[in-house]
Short mmCIF file of N, CA and C in Angstrom, two decimals:
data_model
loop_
_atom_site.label_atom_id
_atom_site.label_comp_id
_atom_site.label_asym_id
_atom_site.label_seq_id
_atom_site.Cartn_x
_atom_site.Cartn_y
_atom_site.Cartn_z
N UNK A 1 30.44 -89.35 -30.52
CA UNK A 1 29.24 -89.28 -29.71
C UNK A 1 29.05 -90.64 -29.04
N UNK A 2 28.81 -90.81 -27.73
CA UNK A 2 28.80 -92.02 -27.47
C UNK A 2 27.32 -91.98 -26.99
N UNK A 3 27.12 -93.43 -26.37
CA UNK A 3 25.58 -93.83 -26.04
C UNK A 3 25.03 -92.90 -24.84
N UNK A 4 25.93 -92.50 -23.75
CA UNK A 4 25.21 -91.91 -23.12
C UNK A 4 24.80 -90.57 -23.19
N UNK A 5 25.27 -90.16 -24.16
CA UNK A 5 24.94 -88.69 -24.49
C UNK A 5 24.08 -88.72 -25.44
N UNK A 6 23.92 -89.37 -26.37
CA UNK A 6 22.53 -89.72 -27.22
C UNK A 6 20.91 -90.27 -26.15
N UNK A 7 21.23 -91.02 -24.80
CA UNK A 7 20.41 -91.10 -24.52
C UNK A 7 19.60 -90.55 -23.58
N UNK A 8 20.97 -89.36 -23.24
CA UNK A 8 20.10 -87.99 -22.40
C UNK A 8 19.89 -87.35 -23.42
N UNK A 9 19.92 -86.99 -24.70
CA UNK A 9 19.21 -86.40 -25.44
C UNK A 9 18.10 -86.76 -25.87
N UNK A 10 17.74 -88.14 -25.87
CA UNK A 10 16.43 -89.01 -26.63
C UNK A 10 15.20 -88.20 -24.95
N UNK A 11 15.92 -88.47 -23.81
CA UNK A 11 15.13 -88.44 -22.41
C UNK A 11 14.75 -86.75 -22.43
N UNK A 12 15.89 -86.15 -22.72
CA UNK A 12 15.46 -84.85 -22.57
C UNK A 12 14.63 -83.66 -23.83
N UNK A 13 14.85 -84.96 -24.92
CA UNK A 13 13.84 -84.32 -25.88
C UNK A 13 12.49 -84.62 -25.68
N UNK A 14 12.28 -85.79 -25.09
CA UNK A 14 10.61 -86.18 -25.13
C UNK A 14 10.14 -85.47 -24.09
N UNK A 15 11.19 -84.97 -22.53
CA UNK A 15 10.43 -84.49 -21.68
C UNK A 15 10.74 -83.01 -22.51
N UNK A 16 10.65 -82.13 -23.11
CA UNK A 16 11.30 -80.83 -23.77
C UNK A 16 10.03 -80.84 -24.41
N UNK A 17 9.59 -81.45 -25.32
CA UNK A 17 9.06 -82.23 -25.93
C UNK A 17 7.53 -81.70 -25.31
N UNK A 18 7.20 -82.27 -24.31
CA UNK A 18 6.24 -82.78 -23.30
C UNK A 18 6.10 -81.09 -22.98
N UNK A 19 6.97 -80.75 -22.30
CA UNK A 19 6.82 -79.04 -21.88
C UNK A 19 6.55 -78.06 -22.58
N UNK A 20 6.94 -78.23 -23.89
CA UNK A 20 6.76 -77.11 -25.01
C UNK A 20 5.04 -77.45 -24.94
N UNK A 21 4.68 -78.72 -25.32
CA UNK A 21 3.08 -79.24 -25.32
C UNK A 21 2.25 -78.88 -24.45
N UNK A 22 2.66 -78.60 -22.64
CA UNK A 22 2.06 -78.30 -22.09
C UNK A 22 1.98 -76.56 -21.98
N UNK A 23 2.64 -76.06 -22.24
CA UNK A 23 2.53 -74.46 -22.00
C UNK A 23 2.06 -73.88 -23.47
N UNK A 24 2.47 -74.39 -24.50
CA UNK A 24 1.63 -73.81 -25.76
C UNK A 24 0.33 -74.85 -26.56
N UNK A 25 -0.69 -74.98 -25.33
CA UNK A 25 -1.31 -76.46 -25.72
C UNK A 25 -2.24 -76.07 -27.27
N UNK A 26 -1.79 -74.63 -28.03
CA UNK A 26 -2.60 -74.79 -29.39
C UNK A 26 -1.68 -75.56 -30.27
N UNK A 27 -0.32 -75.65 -29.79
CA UNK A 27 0.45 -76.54 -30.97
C UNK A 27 0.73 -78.04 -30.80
N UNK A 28 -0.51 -78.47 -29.17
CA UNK A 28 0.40 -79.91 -28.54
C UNK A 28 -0.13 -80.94 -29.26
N UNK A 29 0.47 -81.75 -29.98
CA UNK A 29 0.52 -83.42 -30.55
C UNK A 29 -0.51 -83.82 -29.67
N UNK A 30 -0.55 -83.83 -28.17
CA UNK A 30 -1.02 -84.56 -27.07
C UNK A 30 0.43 -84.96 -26.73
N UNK A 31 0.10 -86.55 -25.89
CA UNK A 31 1.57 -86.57 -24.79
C UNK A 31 2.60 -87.59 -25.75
N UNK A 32 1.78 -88.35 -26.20
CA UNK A 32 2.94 -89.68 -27.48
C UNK A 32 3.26 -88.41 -28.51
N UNK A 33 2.55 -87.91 -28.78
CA UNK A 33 3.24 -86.91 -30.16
C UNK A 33 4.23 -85.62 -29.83
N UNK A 34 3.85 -85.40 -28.75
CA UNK A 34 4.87 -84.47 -28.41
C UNK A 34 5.82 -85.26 -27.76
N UNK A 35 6.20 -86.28 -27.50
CA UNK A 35 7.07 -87.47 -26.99
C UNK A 35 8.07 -87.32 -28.18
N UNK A 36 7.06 -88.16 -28.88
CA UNK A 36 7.82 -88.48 -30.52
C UNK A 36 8.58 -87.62 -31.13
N UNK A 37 8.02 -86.24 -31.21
CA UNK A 37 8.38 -84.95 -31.98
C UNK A 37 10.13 -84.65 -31.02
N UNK A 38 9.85 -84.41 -29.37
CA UNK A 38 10.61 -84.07 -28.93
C UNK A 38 11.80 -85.49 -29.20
N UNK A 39 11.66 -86.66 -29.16
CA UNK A 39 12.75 -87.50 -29.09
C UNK A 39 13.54 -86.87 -30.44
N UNK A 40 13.03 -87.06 -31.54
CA UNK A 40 13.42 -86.51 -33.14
C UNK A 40 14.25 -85.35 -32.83
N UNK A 41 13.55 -84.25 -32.57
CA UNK A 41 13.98 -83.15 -32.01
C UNK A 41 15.34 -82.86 -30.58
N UNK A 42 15.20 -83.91 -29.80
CA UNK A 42 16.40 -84.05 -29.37
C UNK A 42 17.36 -84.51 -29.41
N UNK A 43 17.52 -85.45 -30.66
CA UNK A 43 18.77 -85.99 -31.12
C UNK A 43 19.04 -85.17 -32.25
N UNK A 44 18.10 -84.33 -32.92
CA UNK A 44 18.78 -82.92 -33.80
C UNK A 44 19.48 -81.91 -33.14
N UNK A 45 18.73 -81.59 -32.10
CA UNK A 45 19.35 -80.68 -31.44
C UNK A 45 20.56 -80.91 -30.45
N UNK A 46 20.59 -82.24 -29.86
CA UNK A 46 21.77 -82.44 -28.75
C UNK A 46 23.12 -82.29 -30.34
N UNK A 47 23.09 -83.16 -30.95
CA UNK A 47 23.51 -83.44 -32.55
C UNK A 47 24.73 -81.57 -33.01
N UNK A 48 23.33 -80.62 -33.28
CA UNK A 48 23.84 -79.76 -33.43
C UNK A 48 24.45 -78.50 -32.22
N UNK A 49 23.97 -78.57 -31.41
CA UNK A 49 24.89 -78.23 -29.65
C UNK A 49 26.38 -78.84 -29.77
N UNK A 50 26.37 -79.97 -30.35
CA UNK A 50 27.85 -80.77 -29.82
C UNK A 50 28.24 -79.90 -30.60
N UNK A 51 27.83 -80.22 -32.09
CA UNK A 51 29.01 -79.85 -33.28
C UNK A 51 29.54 -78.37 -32.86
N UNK A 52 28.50 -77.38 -32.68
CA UNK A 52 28.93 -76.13 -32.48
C UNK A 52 29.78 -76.11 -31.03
N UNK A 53 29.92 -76.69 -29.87
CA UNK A 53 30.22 -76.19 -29.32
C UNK A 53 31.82 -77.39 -29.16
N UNK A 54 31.61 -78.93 -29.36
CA UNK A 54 32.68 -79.58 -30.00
C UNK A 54 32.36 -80.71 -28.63
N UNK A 55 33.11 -81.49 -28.76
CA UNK A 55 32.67 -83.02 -27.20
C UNK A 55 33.63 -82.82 -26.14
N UNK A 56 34.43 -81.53 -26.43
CA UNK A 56 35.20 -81.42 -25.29
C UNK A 56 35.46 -80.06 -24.38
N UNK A 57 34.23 -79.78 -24.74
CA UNK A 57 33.96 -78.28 -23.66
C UNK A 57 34.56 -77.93 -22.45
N UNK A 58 34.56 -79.18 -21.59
CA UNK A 58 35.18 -78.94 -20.11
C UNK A 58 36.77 -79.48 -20.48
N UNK A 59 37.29 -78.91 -19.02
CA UNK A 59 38.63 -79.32 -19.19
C UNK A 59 38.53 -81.13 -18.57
N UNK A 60 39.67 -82.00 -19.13
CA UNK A 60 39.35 -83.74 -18.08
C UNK A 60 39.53 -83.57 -16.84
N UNK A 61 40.02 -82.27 -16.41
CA UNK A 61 39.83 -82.35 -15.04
C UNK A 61 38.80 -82.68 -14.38
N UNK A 62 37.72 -82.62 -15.29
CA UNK A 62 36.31 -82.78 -14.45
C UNK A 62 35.47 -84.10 -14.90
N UNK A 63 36.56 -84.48 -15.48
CA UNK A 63 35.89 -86.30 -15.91
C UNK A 63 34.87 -86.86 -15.03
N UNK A 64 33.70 -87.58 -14.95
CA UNK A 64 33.24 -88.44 -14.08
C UNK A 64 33.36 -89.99 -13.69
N UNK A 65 33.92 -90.45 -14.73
CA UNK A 65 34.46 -91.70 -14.73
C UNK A 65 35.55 -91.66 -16.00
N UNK A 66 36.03 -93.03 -16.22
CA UNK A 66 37.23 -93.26 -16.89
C UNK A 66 37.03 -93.19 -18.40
N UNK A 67 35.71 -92.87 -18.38
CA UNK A 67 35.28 -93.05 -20.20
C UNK A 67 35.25 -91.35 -20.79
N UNK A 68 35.18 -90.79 -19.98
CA UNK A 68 35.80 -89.76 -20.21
C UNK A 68 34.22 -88.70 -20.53
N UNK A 69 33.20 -89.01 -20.17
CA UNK A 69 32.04 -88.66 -20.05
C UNK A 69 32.11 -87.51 -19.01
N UNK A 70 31.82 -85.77 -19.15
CA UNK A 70 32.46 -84.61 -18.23
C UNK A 70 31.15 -84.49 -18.05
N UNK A 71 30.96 -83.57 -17.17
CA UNK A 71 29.91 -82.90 -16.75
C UNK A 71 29.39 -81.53 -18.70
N UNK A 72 30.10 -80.94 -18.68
CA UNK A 72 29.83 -80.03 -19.68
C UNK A 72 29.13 -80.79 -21.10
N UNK A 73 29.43 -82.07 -21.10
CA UNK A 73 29.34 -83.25 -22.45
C UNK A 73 27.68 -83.63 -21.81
N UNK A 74 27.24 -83.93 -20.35
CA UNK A 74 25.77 -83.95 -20.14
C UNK A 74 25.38 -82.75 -20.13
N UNK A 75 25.55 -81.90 -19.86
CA UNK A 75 24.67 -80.26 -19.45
C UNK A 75 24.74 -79.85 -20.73
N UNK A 76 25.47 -80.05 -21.64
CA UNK A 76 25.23 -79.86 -23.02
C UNK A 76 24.14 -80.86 -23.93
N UNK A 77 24.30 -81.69 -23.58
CA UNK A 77 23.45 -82.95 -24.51
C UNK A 77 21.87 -82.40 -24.00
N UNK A 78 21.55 -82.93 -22.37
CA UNK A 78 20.11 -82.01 -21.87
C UNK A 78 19.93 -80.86 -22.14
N UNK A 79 20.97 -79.73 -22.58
CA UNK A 79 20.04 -78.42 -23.06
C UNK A 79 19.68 -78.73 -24.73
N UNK A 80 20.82 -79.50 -25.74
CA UNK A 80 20.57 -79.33 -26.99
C UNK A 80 19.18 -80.22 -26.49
N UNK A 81 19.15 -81.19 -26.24
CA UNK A 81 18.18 -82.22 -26.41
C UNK A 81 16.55 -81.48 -26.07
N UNK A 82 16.68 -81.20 -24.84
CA UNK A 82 15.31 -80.16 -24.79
C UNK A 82 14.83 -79.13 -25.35
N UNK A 83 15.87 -78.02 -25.76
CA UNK A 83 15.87 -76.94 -26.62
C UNK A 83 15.07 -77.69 -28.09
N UNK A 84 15.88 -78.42 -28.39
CA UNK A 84 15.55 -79.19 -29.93
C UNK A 84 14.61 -79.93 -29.70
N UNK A 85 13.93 -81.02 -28.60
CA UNK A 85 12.58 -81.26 -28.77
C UNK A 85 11.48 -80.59 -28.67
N UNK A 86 11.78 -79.62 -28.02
CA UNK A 86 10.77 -78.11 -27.23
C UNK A 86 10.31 -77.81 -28.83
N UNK A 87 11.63 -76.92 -29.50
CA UNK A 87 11.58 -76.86 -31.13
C UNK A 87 10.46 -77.55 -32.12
N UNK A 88 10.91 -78.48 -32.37
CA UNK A 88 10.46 -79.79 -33.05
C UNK A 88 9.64 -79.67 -32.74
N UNK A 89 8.24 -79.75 -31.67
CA UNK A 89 7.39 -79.84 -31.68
C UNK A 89 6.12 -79.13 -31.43
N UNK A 90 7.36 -77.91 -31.70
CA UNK A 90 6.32 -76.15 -31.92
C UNK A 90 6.31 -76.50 -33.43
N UNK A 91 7.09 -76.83 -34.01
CA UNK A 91 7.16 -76.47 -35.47
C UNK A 91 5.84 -77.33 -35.91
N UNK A 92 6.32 -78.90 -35.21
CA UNK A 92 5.50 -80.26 -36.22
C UNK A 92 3.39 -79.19 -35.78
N UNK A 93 3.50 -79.21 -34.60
CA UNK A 93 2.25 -78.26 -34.14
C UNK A 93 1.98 -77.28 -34.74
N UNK A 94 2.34 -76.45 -35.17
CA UNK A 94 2.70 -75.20 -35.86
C UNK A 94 1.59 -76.16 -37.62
N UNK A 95 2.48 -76.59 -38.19
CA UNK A 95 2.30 -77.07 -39.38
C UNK A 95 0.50 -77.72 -39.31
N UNK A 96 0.65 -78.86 -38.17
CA UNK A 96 -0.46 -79.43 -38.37
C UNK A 96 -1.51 -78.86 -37.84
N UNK A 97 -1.29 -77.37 -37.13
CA UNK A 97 -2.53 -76.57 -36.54
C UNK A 97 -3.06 -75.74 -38.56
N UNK A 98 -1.40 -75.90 -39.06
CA UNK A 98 -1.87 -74.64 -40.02
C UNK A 98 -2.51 -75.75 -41.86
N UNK A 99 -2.36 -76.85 -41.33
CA UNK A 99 -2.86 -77.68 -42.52
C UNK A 99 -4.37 -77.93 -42.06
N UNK A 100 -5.01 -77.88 -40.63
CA UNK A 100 -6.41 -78.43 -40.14
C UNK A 100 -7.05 -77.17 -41.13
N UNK A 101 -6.93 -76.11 -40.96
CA UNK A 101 -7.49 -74.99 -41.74
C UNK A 101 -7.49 -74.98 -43.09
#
């Protein structure tokens, strides 16, 4: 896993994160907590996307530079990463809507 794929997952969990918060606002943290939840949540989820699907999805034909960083290695990291912060912070919401009661 290298840095740049961890850090479209950190970007695309907090905004994932952020969206899950705004469309289900009975489970939203607000905007730092659903930040927080989704960053957590998108390095679980980009994390488990790779493993299942592996770091070399595309063929190198489609390399973008010499480090060997493909298109399929980002479009994978931004869906685990949002999927899994979106997640994360239905759940953490979920919990702390069902402990206020």
């Amino acid at each position: 896993m290298d840095i740049v794929s961890i850090i479209i997952q950190l970007i695309s969990g907090a905004v994932g994160g952020n969206i899950a918060g705004a469309i289900l606002k009975n489970f939203s943290l607000g905007t730092t907590g659903n930040s927080i939840a989704g960053v957590i949540g998108g390095i679980v989820g980009g994390q488990i996307l790779n493993a299942i699907l592996g770091p070399g999805t595309v063929p190198d034909a489609t390399a973008t530079d010499a480090g060997g960083t493909d298109i399929g290695s980002i479009i994978s990291s931004l869906v685990g990463g949002g999927v899994g912060g979106g997640i994360l912070m239905i759940i953490v919401g979920m919990i702390r809507k069902g402990m206020g009661k």
